[in-house]
PDB file of C-alpha atoms in Angstrom:
ATOM      1  CA  MET W 214      19.790 -13.632  16.297  1.00 85.00           C
ATOM      2  CA  LYS W 215      22.153 -15.088  18.708  1.00 91.00           C
ATOM      3  CA  THR W 216      24.292 -18.194  16.867  1.00 94.00           C
ATOM      4  CA  PHE W 217      26.296 -20.855  19.921  1.00 95.00           C
ATOM      5  CA  LYS W 218      28.561 -23.412  18.925  1.00 96.00           C
ATOM      6  CA  LEU W 219      26.274 -26.858  18.684  1.00 96.00           C
ATOM      7  CA  ILE W 220      28.064 -29.265  20.874  1.00 96.00           C
ATOM      8  CA  SER W 221      26.796 -33.011  19.854  1.00 95.00           C
ATOM      9  CA  LEU W 222      23.278 -34.446  18.157  1.00 96.00           C
ATOM     10  CA  ASP W 223      20.862 -37.155  18.541  1.00 94.00           C
ATOM     11  CA  ILE W 224      18.280 -38.215  16.372  1.00 93.00           C
ATOM     12  CA  VAL W 225      14.895 -39.737  18.647  1.00 88.00           C
ATOM     13  CA  GLU W 226      14.230 -43.054  16.317  1.00 81.00           C
ATOM     14  CA  GLU W 227      11.133 -44.911  16.617  1.00 75.00           C
ATOM     15  CA  LYS W 228      13.290 -48.707  16.820  1.00 71.00           C
ATOM     16  CA  HIS W 229      11.699 -51.771  17.246  1.00 68.00           C
ATOM     17  CA  GLU W 230       8.893 -50.268  18.908  1.00 68.00           C
ATOM     18  CA  ASP W 231      11.246 -48.891  21.202  1.00 73.00           C
ATOM     19  CA  ILE W 232      12.720 -45.040  21.857  1.00 77.00           C
ATOM     20  CA  THR W 233      16.359 -44.896  20.335  1.00 81.00           C
ATOM     21  CA  GLN W 234      18.655 -41.568  20.540  1.00 86.00           C
ATOM     22  CA  ARG W 235      21.213 -42.166  16.960  1.00 90.00           C
ATOM     23  CA  ARG W 236      24.570 -40.148  17.601  1.00 93.00           C
ATOM     24  CA  ILE W 237      25.573 -38.258  15.090  1.00 95.00           C
ATOM     25  CA  LYS W 238      29.680 -37.885  14.851  1.00 96.00           C
ATOM     26  CA  LEU W 239      29.465 -34.307  14.264  1.00 96.00           C
ATOM     27  CA  GLU W 240      32.655 -32.178  12.498  1.00 95.00           C
ATOM     28  CA  ASP W 241      31.896 -29.048  14.229  1.00 96.00           C
ATOM     29  CA  GLY W 242      28.467 -26.727  13.915  1.00 96.00           C
ATOM     30  CA  LEU W 243      25.794 -24.090  14.589  1.00 96.00           C
ATOM     31  CA  ILE W 244      22.484 -23.330  16.519  1.00 96.00           C
ATOM     32  CA  ILE W 245      20.927 -20.225  15.180  1.00 94.00           C
ATOM     33  CA  ASN W 246      18.416 -18.525  17.364  1.00 92.00           C
ATOM     34  CA  ARG W 247      16.418 -17.252  13.990  1.00 90.00           C
ATOM     35  CA  GLU W 248      14.446 -14.771  17.286  1.00 86.00           C
ATOM     36  CA  ASP W 249      11.358 -14.687  14.579  1.00 86.00           C
ATOM     37  CA  ASP W 250       7.519 -15.134  15.431  1.00 85.00           C
ATOM     38  CA  HIS W 251       7.561 -18.652  15.231  1.00 84.00           C
ATOM     39  CA  GLY W 252      10.293 -19.774  17.342  1.00 85.00           C
ATOM     40  CA  ARG W 253      12.240 -21.394  14.978  1.00 91.00           C
ATOM     41  CA  TRP W 254      15.836 -22.064  15.591  1.00 95.00           C
ATOM     42  CA  VAL W 255      18.246 -22.940  12.185  1.00 96.00           C
ATOM     43  CA  ILE W 256      20.464 -25.945  13.423  1.00 97.00           C
ATOM     44  CA  GLU W 257      24.337 -26.918  10.903  1.00 97.00           C
ATOM     45  CA  ALA W 258      25.842 -30.102  11.685  1.00 97.00           C
ATOM     46  CA  TYR W 259      28.942 -30.473   9.017  1.00 97.00           C
ATOM     47  CA  VAL W 260      29.668 -34.127   9.576  1.00 97.00           C
ATOM     48  CA  ASP W 261      31.209 -37.218   7.732  1.00 95.00           C
ATOM     49  CA  GLU W 262      29.894 -37.860   3.844  1.00 94.00           C
ATOM     50  CA  ASN W 263      28.846 -41.827   5.397  1.00 94.00           C
ATOM     51  CA  TYR W 264      25.317 -39.618   6.417  1.00 94.00           C
ATOM     52  CA  ARG W 265      24.646 -38.485   3.247  1.00 93.00           C
ATOM     53  CA  ASP W 266      21.861 -41.560   2.605  1.00 93.00           C
ATOM     54  CA  PHE W 267      20.131 -40.913   6.424  1.00 92.00           C
ATOM     55  CA  PHE W 268      19.819 -37.585   5.478  1.00 93.00           C
ATOM     56  CA  GLU W 269      19.225 -37.000   2.509  1.00 93.00           C
ATOM     57  CA  THR W 270      16.132 -39.569   2.799  1.00 91.00           C
ATOM     58  CA  MET W 271      15.135 -37.810   5.784  1.00 90.00           C
ATOM     59  CA  LYS W 272      15.015 -34.586   3.753  1.00 92.00           C
ATOM     60  CA  GLU W 273      12.985 -36.943   1.103  1.00 92.00           C
ATOM     61  CA  LYS W 274      10.649 -37.444   2.569  1.00 89.00           C
ATOM     62  CA  GLU W 275      10.104 -34.095   4.406  1.00 86.00           C
ATOM     63  CA  GLU W 276       8.789 -35.314   7.819  1.00 84.00           C
ATOM     64  CA  GLU W 277       9.844 -33.217  11.081  1.00 88.00           C
ATOM     65  CA  ILE W 278      11.639 -35.345  13.017  1.00 90.00           C
ATOM     66  CA  ILE W 279      12.258 -34.527  16.869  1.00 91.00           C
ATOM     67  CA  ILE W 280      16.368 -33.789  18.128  1.00 94.00           C
ATOM     68  CA  GLN W 281      18.381 -34.042  20.779  1.00 92.00           C
ATOM     69  CA  VAL W 282      21.135 -31.568  21.224  1.00 94.00           C
ATOM     70  CA  LYS W 283      24.182 -29.977  23.646  1.00 94.00           C
ATOM     71  CA  ILE W 284      25.075 -26.599  23.419  1.00 92.00           C
ATOM     72  CA  THR W 285      27.949 -24.490  23.910  1.00 92.00           C
ATOM     73  CA  LYS W 286      29.764 -27.082  26.520  1.00 91.00           C
ATOM     74  CA  GLN W 287      29.764 -30.367  27.157  1.00 90.00           C
ATOM     75  CA  SER W 288      28.685 -30.785  30.239  1.00 91.00           C
ATOM     76  CA  ASN W 289      24.603 -28.211  29.446  1.00 89.00           C
ATOM     77  CA  ARG W 290      21.611 -30.483  29.405  1.00 86.00           C
ATOM     78  CA  PRO W 291      20.284 -31.416  26.585  1.00 87.00           C
ATOM     79  CA  ALA W 292      17.832 -29.348  24.592  1.00 89.00           C
ATOM     80  CA  THR W 293      15.054 -30.751  22.628  1.00 89.00           C
ATOM     81  CA  PHE W 294      14.052 -29.652  19.028  1.00 92.00           C
ATOM     82  CA  LEU W 295      11.031 -30.373  16.632  1.00 92.00           C
ATOM     83  CA  VAL W 296      12.746 -29.182  13.564  1.00 95.00           C
ATOM     84  CA  LYS W 297      12.656 -30.421   9.778  1.00 93.00           C
ATOM     85  CA  PRO W 298      16.132 -31.263   7.448  1.00 94.00           C
ATOM     86  CA  ILE W 299      15.688 -28.141   5.055  1.00 94.00           C
ATOM     87  CA  ASP W 300      19.125 -28.943   3.591  1.00 94.00           C
ATOM     88  CA  VAL W 301      21.947 -30.457   2.500  1.00 95.00           C
ATOM     89  CA  ASN W 302      25.471 -29.989   0.948  1.00 95.00           C
ATOM     90  CA  MET W 303      28.453 -31.987  -0.464  1.00 94.00           C
ATOM     91  CA  ILE W 304      31.987 -30.133   0.557  1.00 94.00           C
ATOM     92  CA  GLY W 305      35.131 -32.370  -0.110  1.00 91.00           C
ATOM     93  CA  ASP W 306      34.605 -35.117   1.152  1.00 91.00           C
ATOM     94  CA  ARG W 307      32.350 -33.620   4.585  1.00 95.00           C
ATOM     95  CA  MET W 308      29.016 -32.061   4.608  1.00 96.00           C
ATOM     96  CA  ASN W 309      25.853 -29.831   6.150  1.00 95.00           C
ATOM     97  CA  VAL W 310      22.788 -31.098   7.049  1.00 96.00           C
ATOM     98  CA  ILE W 311      20.656 -27.943   7.740  1.00 97.00           C
ATOM     99  CA  PHE W 312      17.894 -28.127  10.155  1.00 96.00           C
ATOM    100  CA  MET W 313      15.140 -25.102  11.108  1.00 96.00           C
ATOM    101  CA  GLY W 314      12.746 -25.847  13.727  1.00 94.00           C
ATOM    102  CA  THR W 315      11.005 -25.482  17.409  1.00 92.00           C
ATOM    103  CA  ILE W 316      12.753 -26.376  21.251  1.00 89.00           C
ATOM    104  CA  VAL W 317      10.013 -28.837  22.833  1.00 83.00           C
ATOM    105  CA  ASP W 318       9.959 -27.075  26.193  1.00 69.00           C
ATOM    106  CA  ARG W 319      10.600 -30.781  28.628  1.00 54.00           C
ATOM    107  CA  GLN W 320      12.815 -32.703  29.589  1.00 57.00           C
ATOM    108  CA  GLN W 321      14.102 -35.987  27.433  1.00 56.00           C
ATOM    109  CA  GLU W 322      12.747 -38.086  30.296  1.00 60.00           C
ATOM    110  CA  GLN W 323       8.968 -36.013  29.699  1.00 69.00           C
ATOM    111  CA  VAL W 324       9.945 -36.548  25.267  1.00 71.00           C
ATOM    112  CA  GLU W 325      10.263 -40.249  25.680  1.00 72.00           C
ATOM    113  CA  TRP W 326       8.201 -40.741  27.391  1.00 73.00           C
ATOM    114  CA  VAL W 327       5.260 -39.060  26.202  1.00 77.00           C
ATOM    115  CA  LEU W 328       6.806 -40.255  22.935  1.00 79.00           C
ATOM    116  CA  LYS W 329       6.331 -44.555  24.279  1.00 77.00           C
ATOM    117  CA  GLN W 330       2.412 -43.575  25.932  1.00 81.00           C
ATOM    118  CA  LEU W 331       1.495 -41.941  22.596  1.00 86.00           C
ATOM    119  CA  MET W 332       3.317 -45.182  21.147  1.00 84.00           C
ATOM    120  CA  ASP W 333       1.395 -47.670  23.642  1.00 84.00           C
ATOM    121  CA  GLU W 334      -2.316 -45.946  22.670  1.00 87.00           C
ATOM    122  CA  GLY W 335      -1.184 -46.906  18.464  1.00 87.00           C
ATOM    123  CA  TYR W 336      -0.123 -43.935  17.202  1.00 86.00           C
ATOM    124  CA  GLN W 337       3.374 -43.801  14.242  1.00 83.00           C
ATOM    125  CA  GLY W 338       4.397 -42.059  11.753  1.00 81.00           C
ATOM    126  CA  GLU W 339       2.121 -39.035  11.045  1.00 82.00           C
ATOM    127  CA  ASP W 340      -0.448 -39.614  13.227  1.00 84.00           C
ATOM    128  CA  LEU W 341       2.073 -39.992  15.906  1.00 84.00           C
ATOM    129  CA  LEU W 342       3.500 -36.486  15.362  1.00 82.00           C
ATOM    130  CA  GLU W 343       0.371 -35.129  15.305  1.00 83.00           C
ATOM    131  CA  GLU W 344      -0.940 -36.744  18.332  1.00 84.00           C
ATOM    132  CA  PHE W 345       2.312 -35.597  20.219  1.00 82.00           C
ATOM    133  CA  LYS W 346       2.217 -31.146  18.432  1.00 79.00           C
ATOM    134  CA  LYS W 347      -1.442 -31.869  19.436  1.00 81.00           C
ATOM    135  CA  ARG W 348      -0.014 -33.033  23.601  1.00 75.00           C
ATOM    136  CA  GLY W 349       2.247 -30.633  23.513  1.00 71.00           C
ATOM    137  CA  GLN W 350       0.776 -27.456  22.608  1.00 65.00           C
ATOM    138  CA  GLU W 351      -2.783 -28.265  25.403  1.00 65.00           C
ATOM    139  CA  SER W 352      -0.028 -28.609  27.826  1.00 60.00           C
ATOM    140  CA  LYS W 353       0.861 -25.063  27.590  1.00 56.00           C
ATOM    141  CA  ALA W 354      -2.497 -23.628  27.397  1.00 52.00           C
TER     142      ALA W 354
END
């Protein structure tokens, strides 16, 4: 396993048929490459409790989401991950949110373009996610 400092975290969301990024203000964070057979990463974000309802709702839905993170230093290019929030813990007036998922081997612009294209084709919700994953697998073949 390899552990790195998490510098920034953005949640990629669909709002009014547009792809937007919600910047999450970090107090601290880690990202761990588990180096397992599934290529999974663990992302731990330590944030203010103001995000509690947002992340609790996300965890309850058990949906995969797209996040973009910067690792080690602010000048690094963002890395894109497909993750599920697996735990939310209160720590005083702060909380940690733990995600698990896989890195997406694409540049930010390509990911946004593919998502926009899928939405323009009428995909929504789970169908959008499934088609996104399907096309991602096809591009790797």
